[in-house]
Every structure is written in structure tokens, then in C-alpha cells.
Coordinates of C-alpha atoms in Angstrom, one line a residue:
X1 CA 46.1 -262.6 12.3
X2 CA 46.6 -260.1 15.4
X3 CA 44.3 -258.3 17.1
X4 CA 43.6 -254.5 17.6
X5 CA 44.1 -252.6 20.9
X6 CA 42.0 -249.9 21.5
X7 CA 41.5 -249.2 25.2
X8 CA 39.4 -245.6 26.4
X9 CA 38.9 -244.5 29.5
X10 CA 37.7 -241.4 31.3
X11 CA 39.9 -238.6 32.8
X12 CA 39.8 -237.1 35.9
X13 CA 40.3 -233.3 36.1
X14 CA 43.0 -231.7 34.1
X15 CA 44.5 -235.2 33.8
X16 CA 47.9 -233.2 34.1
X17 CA 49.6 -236.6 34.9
X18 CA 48.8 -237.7 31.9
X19 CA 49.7 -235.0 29.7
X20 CA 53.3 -235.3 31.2
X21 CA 53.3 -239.3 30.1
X22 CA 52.0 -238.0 26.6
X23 CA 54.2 -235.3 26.1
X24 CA 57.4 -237.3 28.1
X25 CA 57.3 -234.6 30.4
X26 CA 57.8 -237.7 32.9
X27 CA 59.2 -240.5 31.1
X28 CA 58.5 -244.3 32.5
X29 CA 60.9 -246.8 33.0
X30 CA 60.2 -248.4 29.6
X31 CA 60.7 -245.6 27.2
X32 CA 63.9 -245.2 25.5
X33 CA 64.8 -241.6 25.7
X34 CA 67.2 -241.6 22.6
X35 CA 64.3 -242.7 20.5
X36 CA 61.7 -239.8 22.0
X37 CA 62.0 -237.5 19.0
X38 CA 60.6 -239.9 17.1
X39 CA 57.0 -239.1 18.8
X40 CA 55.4 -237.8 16.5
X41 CA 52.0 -235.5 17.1
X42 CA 49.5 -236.1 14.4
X43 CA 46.7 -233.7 15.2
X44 CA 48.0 -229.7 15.0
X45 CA 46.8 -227.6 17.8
X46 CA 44.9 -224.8 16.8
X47 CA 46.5 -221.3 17.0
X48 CA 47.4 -219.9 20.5
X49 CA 47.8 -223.4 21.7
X50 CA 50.9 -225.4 23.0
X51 CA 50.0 -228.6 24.5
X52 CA 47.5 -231.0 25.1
X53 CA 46.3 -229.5 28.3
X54 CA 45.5 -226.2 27.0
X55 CA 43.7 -228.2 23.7
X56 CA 41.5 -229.5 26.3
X57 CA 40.6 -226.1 27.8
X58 CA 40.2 -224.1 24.3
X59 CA 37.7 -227.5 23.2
X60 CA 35.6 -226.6 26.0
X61 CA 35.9 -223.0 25.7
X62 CA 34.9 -222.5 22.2
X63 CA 32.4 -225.4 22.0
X64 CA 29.3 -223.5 22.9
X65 CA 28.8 -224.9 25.5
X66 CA 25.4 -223.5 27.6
X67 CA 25.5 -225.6 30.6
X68 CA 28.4 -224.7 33.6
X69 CA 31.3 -227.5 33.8
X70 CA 30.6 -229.1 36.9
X71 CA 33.8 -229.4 38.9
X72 CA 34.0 -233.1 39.1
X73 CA 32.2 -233.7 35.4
X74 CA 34.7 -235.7 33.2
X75 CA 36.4 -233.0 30.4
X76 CA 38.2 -235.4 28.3
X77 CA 38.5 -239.3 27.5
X78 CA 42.0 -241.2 27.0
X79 CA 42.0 -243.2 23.9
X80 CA 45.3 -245.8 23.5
X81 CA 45.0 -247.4 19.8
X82 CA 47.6 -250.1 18.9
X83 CA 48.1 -253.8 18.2
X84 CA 49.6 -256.9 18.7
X85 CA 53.1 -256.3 19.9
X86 CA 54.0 -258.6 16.8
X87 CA 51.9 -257.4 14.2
X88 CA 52.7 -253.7 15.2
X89 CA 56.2 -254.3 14.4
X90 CA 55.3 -256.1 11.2
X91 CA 53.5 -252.7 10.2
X92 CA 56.7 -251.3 10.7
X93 CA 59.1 -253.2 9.5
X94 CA 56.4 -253.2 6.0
X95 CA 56.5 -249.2 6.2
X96 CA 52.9 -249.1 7.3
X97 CA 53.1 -247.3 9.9
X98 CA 52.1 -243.7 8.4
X99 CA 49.0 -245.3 7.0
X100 CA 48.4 -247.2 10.4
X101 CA 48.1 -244.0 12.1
X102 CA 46.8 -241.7 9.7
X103 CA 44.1 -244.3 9.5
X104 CA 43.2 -244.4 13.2
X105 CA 43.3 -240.7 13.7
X106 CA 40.7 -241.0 10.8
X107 CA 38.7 -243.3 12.7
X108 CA 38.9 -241.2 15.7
X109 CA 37.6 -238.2 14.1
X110 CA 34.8 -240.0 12.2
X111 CA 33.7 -241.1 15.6
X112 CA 34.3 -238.8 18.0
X113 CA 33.9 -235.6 15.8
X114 CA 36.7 -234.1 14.0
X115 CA 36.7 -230.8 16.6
X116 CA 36.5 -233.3 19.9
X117 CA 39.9 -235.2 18.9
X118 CA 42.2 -232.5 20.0
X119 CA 45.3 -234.5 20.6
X120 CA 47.0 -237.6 19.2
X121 CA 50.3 -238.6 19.9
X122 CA 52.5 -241.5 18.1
X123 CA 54.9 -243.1 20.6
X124 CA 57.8 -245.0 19.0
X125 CA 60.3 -245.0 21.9
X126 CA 58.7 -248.0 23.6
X127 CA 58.6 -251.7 22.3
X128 CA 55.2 -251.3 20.7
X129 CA 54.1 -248.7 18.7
X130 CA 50.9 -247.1 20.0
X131 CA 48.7 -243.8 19.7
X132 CA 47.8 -241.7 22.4
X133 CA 45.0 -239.6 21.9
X134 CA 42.7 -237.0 23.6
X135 CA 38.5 -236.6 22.9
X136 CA 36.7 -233.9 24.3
X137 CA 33.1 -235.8 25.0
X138 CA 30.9 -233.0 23.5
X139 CA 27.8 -234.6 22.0
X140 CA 24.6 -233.3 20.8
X141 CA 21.0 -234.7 20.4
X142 CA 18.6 -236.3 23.5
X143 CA 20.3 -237.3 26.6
X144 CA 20.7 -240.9 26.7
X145 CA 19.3 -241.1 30.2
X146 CA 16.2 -238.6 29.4
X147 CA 15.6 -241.1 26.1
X148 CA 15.5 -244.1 28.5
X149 CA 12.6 -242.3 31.1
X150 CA 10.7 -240.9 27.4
X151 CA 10.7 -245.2 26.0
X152 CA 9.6 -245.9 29.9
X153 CA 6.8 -243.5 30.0
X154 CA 5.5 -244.2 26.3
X155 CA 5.6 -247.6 27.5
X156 CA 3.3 -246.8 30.3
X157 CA 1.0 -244.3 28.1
X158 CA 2.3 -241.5 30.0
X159 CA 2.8 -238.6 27.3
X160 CA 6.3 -237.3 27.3
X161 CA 7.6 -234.7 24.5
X162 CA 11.2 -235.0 23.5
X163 CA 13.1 -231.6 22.7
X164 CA 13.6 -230.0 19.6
X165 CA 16.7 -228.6 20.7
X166 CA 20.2 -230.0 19.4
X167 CA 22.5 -227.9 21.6
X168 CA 26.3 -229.2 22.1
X169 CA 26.8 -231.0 25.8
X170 CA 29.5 -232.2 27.6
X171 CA 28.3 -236.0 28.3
X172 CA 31.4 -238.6 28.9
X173 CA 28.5 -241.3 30.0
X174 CA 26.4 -240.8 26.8
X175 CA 30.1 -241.0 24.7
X176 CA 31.1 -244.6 26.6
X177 CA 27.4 -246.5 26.7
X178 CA 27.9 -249.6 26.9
X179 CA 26.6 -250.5 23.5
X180 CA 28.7 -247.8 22.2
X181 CA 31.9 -249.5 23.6
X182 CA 30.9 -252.5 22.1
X183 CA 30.4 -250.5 18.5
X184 CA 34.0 -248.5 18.9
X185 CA 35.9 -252.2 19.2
X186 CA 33.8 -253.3 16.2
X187 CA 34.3 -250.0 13.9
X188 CA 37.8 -250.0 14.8
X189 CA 38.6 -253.6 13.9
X190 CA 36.8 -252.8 10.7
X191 CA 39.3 -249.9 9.6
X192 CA 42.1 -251.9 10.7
X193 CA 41.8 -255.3 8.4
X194 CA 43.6 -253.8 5.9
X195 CA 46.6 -254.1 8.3
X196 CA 45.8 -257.8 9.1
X197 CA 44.3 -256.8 12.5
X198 CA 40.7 -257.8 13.9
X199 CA 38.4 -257.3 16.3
X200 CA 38.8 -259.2 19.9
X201 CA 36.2 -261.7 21.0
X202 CA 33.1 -260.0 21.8
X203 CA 32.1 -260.6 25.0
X204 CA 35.0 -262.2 26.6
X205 CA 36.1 -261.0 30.4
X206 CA 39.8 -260.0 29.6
X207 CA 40.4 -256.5 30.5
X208 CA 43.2 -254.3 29.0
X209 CA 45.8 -252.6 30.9
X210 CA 47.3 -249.8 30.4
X211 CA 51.3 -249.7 30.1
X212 CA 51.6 -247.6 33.4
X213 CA 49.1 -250.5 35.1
X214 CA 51.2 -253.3 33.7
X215 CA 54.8 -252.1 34.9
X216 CA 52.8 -251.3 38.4
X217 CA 51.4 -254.4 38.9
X218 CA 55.1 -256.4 37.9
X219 CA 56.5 -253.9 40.2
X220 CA 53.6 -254.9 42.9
X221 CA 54.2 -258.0 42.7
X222 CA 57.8 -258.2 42.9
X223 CA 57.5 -256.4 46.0
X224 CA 54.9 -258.9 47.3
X225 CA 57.6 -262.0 46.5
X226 CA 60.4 -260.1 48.2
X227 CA 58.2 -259.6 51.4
X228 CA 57.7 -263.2 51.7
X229 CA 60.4 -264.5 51.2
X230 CA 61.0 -262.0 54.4
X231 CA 58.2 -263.7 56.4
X232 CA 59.5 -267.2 55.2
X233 CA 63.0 -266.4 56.6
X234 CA 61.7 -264.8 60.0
X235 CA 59.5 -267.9 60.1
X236 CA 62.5 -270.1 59.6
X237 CA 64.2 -268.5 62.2
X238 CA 61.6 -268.7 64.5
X239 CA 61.6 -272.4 64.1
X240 CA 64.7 -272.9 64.8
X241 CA 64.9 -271.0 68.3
X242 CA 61.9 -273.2 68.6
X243 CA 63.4 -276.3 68.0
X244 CA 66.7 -275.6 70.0
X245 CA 64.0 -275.2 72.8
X246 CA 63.0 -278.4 72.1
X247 CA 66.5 -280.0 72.1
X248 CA 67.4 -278.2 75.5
X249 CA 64.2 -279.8 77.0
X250 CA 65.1 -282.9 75.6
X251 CA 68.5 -282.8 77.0
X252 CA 67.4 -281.5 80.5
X253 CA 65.1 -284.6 80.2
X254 CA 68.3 -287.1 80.0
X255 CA 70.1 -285.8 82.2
X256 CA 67.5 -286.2 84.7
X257 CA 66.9 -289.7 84.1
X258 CA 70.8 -290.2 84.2
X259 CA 71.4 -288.4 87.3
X260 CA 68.4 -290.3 89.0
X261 CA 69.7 -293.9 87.4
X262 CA 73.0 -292.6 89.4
X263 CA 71.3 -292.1 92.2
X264 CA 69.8 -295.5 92.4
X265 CA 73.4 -297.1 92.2
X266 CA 74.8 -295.0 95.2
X267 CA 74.6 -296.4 98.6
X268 CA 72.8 -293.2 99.5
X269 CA 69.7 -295.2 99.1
X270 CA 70.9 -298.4 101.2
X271 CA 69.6 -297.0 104.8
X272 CA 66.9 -295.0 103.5
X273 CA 63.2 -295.9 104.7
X274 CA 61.2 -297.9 102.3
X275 CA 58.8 -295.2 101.6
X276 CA 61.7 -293.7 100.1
X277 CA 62.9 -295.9 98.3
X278 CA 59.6 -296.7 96.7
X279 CA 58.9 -292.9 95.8
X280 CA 61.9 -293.5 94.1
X281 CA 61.3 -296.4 92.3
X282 CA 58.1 -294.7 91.5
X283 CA 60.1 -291.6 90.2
X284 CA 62.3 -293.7 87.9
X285 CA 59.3 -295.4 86.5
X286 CA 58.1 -292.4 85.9
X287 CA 60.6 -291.1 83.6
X288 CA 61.2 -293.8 81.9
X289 CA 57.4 -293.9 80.7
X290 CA 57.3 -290.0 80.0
X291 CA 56.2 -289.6 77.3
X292 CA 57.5 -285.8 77.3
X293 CA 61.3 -286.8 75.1
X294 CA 59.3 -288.9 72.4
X295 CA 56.7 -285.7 72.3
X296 CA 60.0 -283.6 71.9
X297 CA 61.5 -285.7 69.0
X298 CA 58.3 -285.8 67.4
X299 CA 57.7 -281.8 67.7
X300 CA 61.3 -281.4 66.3
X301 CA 60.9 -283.9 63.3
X302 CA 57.6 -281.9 62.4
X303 CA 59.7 -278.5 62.6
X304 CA 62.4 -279.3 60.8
X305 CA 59.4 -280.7 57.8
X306 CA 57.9 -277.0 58.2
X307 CA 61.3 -276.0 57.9
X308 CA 62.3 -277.4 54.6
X309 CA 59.3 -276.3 53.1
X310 CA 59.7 -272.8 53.7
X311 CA 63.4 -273.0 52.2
X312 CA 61.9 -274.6 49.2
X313 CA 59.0 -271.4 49.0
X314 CA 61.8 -269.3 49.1
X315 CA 64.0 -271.1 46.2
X316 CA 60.5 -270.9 44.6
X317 CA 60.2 -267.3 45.0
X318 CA 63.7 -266.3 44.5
X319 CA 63.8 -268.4 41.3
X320 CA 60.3 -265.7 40.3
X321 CA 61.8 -262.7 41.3
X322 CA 65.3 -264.1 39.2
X323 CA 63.1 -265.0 36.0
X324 CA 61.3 -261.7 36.1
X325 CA 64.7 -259.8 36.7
X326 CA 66.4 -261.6 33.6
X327 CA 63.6 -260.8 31.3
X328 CA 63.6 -257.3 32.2
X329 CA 66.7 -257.0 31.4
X330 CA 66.8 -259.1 28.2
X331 CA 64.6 -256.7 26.7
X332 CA 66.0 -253.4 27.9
X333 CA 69.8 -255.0 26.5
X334 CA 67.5 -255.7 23.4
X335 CA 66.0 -252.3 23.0
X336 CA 69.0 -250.6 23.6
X337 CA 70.8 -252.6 20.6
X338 CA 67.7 -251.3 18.7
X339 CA 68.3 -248.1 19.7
X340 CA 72.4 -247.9 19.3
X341 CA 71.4 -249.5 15.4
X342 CA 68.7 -246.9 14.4
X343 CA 70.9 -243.4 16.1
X344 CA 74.2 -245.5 14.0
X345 CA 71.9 -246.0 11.0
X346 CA 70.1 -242.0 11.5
X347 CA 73.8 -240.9 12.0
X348 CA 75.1 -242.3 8.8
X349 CA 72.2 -241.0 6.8
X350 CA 72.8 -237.6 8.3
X351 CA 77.0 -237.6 7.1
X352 CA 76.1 -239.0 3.5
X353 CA 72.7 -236.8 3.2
X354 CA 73.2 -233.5 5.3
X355 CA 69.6 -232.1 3.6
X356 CA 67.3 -234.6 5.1
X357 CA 66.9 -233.0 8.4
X358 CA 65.8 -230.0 6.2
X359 CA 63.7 -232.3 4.4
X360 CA 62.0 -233.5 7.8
X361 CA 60.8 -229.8 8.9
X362 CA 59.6 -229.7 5.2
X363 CA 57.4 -232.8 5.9
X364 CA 55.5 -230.9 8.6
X365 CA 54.9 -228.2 5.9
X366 CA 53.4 -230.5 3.5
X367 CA 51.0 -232.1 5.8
X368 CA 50.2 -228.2 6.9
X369 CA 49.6 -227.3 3.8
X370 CA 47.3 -230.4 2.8
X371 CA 49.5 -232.6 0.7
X372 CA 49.2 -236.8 1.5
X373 CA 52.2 -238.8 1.9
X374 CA 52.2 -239.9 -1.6
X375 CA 52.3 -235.7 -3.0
X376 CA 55.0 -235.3 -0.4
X377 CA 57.5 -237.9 -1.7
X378 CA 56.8 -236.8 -5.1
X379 CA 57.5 -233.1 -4.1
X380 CA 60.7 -234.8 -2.3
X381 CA 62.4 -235.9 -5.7
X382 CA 63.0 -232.0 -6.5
X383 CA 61.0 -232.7 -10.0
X384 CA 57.7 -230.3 -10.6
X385 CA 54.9 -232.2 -10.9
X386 CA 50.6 -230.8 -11.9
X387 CA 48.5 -231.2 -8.5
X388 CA 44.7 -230.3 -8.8
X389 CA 43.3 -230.2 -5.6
X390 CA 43.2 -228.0 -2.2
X391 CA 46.2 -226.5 -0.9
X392 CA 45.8 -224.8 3.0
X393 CA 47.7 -221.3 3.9
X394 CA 49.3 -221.4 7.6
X395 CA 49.8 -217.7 7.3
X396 CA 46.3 -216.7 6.3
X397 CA 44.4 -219.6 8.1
X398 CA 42.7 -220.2 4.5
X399 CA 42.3 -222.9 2.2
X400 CA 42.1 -222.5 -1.6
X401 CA 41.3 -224.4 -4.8
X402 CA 44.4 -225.3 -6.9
X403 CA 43.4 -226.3 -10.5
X404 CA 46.2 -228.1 -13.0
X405 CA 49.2 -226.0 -10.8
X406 CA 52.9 -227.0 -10.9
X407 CA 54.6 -227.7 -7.8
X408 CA 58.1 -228.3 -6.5
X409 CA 60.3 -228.2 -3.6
X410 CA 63.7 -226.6 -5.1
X411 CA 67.0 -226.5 -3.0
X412 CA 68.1 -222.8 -2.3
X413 CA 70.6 -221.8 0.3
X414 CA 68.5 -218.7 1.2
X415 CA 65.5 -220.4 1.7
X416 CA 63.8 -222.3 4.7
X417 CA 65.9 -225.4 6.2
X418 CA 68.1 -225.0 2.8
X419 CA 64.9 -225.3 -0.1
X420 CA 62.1 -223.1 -1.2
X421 CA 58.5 -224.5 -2.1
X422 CA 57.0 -222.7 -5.6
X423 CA 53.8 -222.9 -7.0
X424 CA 53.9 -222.6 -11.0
X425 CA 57.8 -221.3 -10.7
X426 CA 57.1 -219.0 -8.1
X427 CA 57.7 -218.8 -4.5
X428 CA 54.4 -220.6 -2.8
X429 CA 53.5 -217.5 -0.4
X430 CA 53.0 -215.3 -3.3
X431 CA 50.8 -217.9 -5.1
X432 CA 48.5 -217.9 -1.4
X433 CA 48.7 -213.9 -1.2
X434 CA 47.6 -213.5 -4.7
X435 CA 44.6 -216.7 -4.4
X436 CA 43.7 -214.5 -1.0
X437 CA 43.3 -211.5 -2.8
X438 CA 41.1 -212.9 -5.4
X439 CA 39.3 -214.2 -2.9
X440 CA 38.1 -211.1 -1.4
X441 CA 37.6 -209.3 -5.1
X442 CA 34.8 -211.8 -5.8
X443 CA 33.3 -210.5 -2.4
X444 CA 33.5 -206.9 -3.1
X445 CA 36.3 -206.3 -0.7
X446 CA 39.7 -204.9 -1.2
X447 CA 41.9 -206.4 1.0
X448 CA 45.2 -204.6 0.1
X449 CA 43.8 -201.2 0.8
X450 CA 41.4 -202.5 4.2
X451 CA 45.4 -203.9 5.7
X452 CA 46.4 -200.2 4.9
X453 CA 43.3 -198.4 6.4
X454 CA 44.0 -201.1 9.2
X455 CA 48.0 -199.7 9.3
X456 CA 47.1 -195.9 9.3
X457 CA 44.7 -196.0 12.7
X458 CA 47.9 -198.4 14.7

């Protein structure tokens, strides 16, 4: 049984960097670009609004906010959600995946506050399949720091009064207490058992990472190797001018006990005074007791020790750097074979079923609209089937009560991406138009003629 990854941490201004990583704007080295329009986004902005950045801003702007933004104050949290590298790509290979995330993004908006998750992104052009997604800290109720001073001063009989007040705030401390941490990794592990994922050990001093960190650090420490290896070779080489020091000392020393060993054989030395010949005698004892060519040999044996075991750091580290080079590359080959299989295999299932990309677009309609995966492959089959239940206009920003209606996705040449979507026979914007209408009758207000009073003053 795996283990759940779910790693938040706070953003500093904008966080534009980010938003480019999110929306591969700037694409790291692990990403396989052929596989990027798989990404999916699961939360849809709200009207007016293109990216996550600008999600961010239109949070805070229509949040009701009382207090100023302070300019280093924290405006958003990054939240990664994902799994075991393993048991991620069991939920895929299962055809969990849909569920995994729509489950998470659940879990994110029951904890966080449906409004405050404004961006969630599904990544599936890297190894491991992972969310990316964007809360908004806005909280209500006491400040957690004012609730701590109100317990201290009840504690000390000094009368405090708590505020009645339940105004929105933007608070990324109160959001990531400690304890609250703590209850995210618990609540999360909860809604993911049903995937065969669990909580990590509480309590234990391993710290995630995020992707970015990890390739860093490997490329850190690659760097680090190859720079000592550097320092290992100029350190070689300085031991060796050493040592042919050494040697040429050495070899000065011999020759001068040769030359005066010479010099005692000569008959230079037959007429000269006594004093002289003992000051000579004197200097050949001398040399011959220096200790200076044993302190040479000794100097150079202890070199040359240094010596091979810098070469053998250097294998060491060259073997490292080799090791981490190969398994870099093993899994980019292997990814790539991934990726040549699934663009071979989407290829194939484009020549043999040219109406599935119009199918795909449809998919974003159904979830638009309010239809679950299941209602969606059912609409999918072209057959009409009874749905009871709420169905959600784009074009009128309004969402109405079906009851016992017939649905079904027909192909038509004329219509959207090659198929129309009817509601009891009928094309579904008419059924939306007339539930709008209706609408507005049971409120006493005529909608038809208000657009045309609307028309006349443009």
C-alpha cells in the first residue's frame, strides 16, 4: 500500500514563476512536450479570466476583502497532490485516474473553500501523475493569534471579549497552523484509501521536495562531483611537481657524495695539510650519515600514497557522476518509448475514429454543463437516455432543474465539432432559453420584452 503526496507551501508575490511551470509556459527538463496536451485543468476560471494569475487577482478582488493587501502578505498557497510513483501509475493503468483527481479537487474544495481553490492543474507529461493546484488563503472567524492572547488572558483572569464579527481575511498563517498541516495529511489520506493510498508516518522528519528542488539538487550535486574531481586532479598534479622536487634533491644529493668519494681518490688530497684532509673526512662522514636522501625517499613514498588515493576518489566520483548520467538517460529513452507508443496508439485511433477529437471538446461541455463521467459516456453511445437532475447554462450563467428529461448527443455535420446535444428531441440551447424564461415568469418579470427594452436604448 503506497502513500499519498500532498505537499503546500506558501507563494511569494504573484508567484509568476510558477504559473509558467503550471501552465508550461517554461517547461523543465523532465516534461515530455509531446504529451503536454494531455494537462488537463480541472477547476474552470470564472468569466473574464484566462489564467491562473489573473484567478489569483479576481479571488482577492471579489472576496470582500476590508483589510489592504500588504505588499509582502502571502496571496496564494501551492498545493502538489500525488502518490507513489508506483501506485500513481497503477491508478492509471486501472482507469482511475479521473476519479483520483476529481476526488482531490473535492477534497481541496471541502477544505480550503470551494471559492479559494481557483486553479488545479493535472500534469501527465511527466513520469508521475500529479495535481497542481492554487488556494487563495481567505478565512473567516477569530484570528488564531488573537484566540491564543484571549486563552492567555482568561487564563490569567484578565477579561478579554472576542468579536462578533465573521468578516473574510486574507491569513496564509492561520490556513497552515501547524496542527492544521497535521489534519490536511490525515483528511487527505482519508479520501484517498479507496485508491490503496495512506497517510505517511505522522511525525517522522522526512521532508518532501518539490520536482523543481529534486532536479536542482541532482544538478547541484553533479556539479559538486565534477569540481572535485577538478581539485583532486590539480592536487595530483601538484604532487607530482612535488615529488620530482624531491627526486632532483635526491639526485643533487648523490652526485654530491659521488663527486666528493672522487675527490678522495684523487692525489689532489696527497699534499694537502691535515686540517684539510680531516675537514674532509669530516665532510664525507657527513654525507654519508645525512639523513636528508632517506627523508627524500620517505617524503616521495608518502606522495605517491596521497597520490593513488586521489586517483581512486576520482574513479569514485567519475563512477557517480557515470551512474547518475545512465539513469538519466534510461528513463528519458524510457519515456520517450512511452511517448512514441501513446502519439502511435492516439494516431491510430484518430485514422479509424476521426469523431473523437469532436467527442473530446464535447467532454468539456458535459462537465460545463454538470453531467459526471458516468452521464457523459452514456451520452457518448449516441442512445437517449431520462436524466433527472441539474443541468448548468454556460450562456446564461444559470443552473436549472431537469426532471425525467431525455438527453442525447446526435452526430450532425452542421453542428458543433460534427454533433448536436438535445434535450427531449430538441436542440439543448432552446431547452435552457425556454427553462430561463420560466424562470423569470414565476418572478413577475418578462424577460423577452426587458432584452428588447434593453435593445431599443443601445
Amino acid at each position: 500500500m503506497g502513500y499519498v503526496v500532498l505537499h503546500i507551501e506558501k507563494a511569494a508575490g504573484t508567484d509568476a514563476a510558477m504559473s509558467g511551470h503550471v501552465e508550461r509556459r517554461i517547461a523543465p527538463a523532465n516534461v515530455i512536450t509531446t504529451l503536454t496536451y494531455l494537462n488537463e485543468e480541472l477547476i474552470e476560471f470564472p468569466k473574464g479570466v484566462t489564467n491562473r494569475t489573473e484567478a489569483i487577482q479576481h479571488r482577492l478582488d471579489n472576496a470582500g476583502l476590508e483589510r489592504k493587501i500588504g505588499k509582502n502578505q502571502v496571496r496564494a498557497l501551492r498545493v502538489m497532490l500525488s502518490g507513489s510513483p508506483e501506485d500513481m501509475k497503477r491508478i492509471r493503468q486501472a482507469g482511475q485516474l479521473d476519479a483520483w483527481a476529481k476526488d482531490s479537487c473535492g477534497w481541496l474544495q471541502k477544505t480550503f473553500g470551494k471559492e479559494n481553490v481557483v486553479s488545479a492543474v493535472l500534469h501527465l507529461d511527466e513520469k508521475t501523475p500529479h495535481i497542481h493546484a492554487t488556494v487563495v488563503p481567505i478565512t473567516r472567524g477569530e484570528r488564531r493569534k488573537a484566540k491564543l492572547e484571549r486563552e492567555r488572558n482568561a487564563a490569567s483572569g484578565k477579561k478579554t471579549y472576542r468579536t462578533k464579527k465573521d468578516r473574510p481575511r486574507l491569513c496564509a498563517d492561520d490556513v497552515m497552523a501547524r496542527d492544521k498541516l497535521k489534519a490536511y495529511q490525515t483528511t487527505y489520506a482519508e479520501a484517498m484509501a479507496k485508491y490503496g493510498l495512506q497517510r505517511g508516518v505522522e511525525g517522522s522528519e522526512a521532508k518532501h521536495i518539490s520536482t523543481q528542488q529534486y532536479y536542482r539538487e541532482v544538478f547541484v550535486r553533479k556539479n559538486e562531483i565534477a569540481e572535485q574531481v577538478e581539485h583532486l586532479k590539480e592536487q595530483r598534479q601538484t604532487l607530482s611537481v612535488d615529488i620530482a622536487a624531491l627526486q632532483a634533491q635526491r639526485e643533487a644529493a648523490r652526485s654530491e657524495l659521488t663527486q666528493t668519494r672522487r675527490e678522495i681518490k684523487t692525489d689532489k688530497l696527497k699534499g694537502v695539510a691535515v686540517d684539510a684532509t680531516t675537514k674532509a673526512v669530516e665532510r664525507i662522514g657527513a654525507l654519508f650519515h645525512d639523513p636528508k636522501p632517506a627523508r627524500y625517499e620517505k617524503q616521495i613514498a608518502d606522495l605517491r600514497d596521497v597520490i593513488e588515493g586521489k586517483d581512486k576518489d576520482i574513479k569514485s566520483l567519475q563512477r557517480v557522476i557515470a551512474t547518475i548520467q545512465a539513469g538519466h538517460d534510461k528513463e528519458v529513452t524510457g519515456l520517450k518509448q512511452e511517448a512514441q507508443q501513446v502519439i502511435k496508439a492516439l494516431m491510430r485511433v484518430d485514422e479509424l475514429c476521426p469523431y473523437v477529437k469532436g467527442l473530446l471538446k464535447w467532454e468539456n461541455y458535459c462537465k460545463d454543463v454538470g453531467l459526471d463521467k458516468e452521464r457523459t459516456k452514456a451520452l457518448f453511445t449516441m442512445q437517449p437516455y431520462r436524466y433527472t437532475g441539474d443541468l448548468h447554462s454556460i450562456r446564461y450563467n444559470h443552473t436549472f432543474r431537469a426532471n425525467d428529461i431525455v438527453l442525447q448527443l446526435k452526430p450532425d455535420k452542421d453542428g458543433p465539432s460534427g454533433f448536436r446535444f438535445t434535450i427531449n428531441g430538441k436542440d439543448g440551447d432552446e431547452w435552457f432559453k425556454q427553462q430561463r424564461k420560466e424562470f423569470y415568469q414565476k418572478i413577475g418579470i418578462d424577460i423577452e420584452q426587458t432584452e428588447q427594452r434593453r435593445g431599443i436604448k443601445i
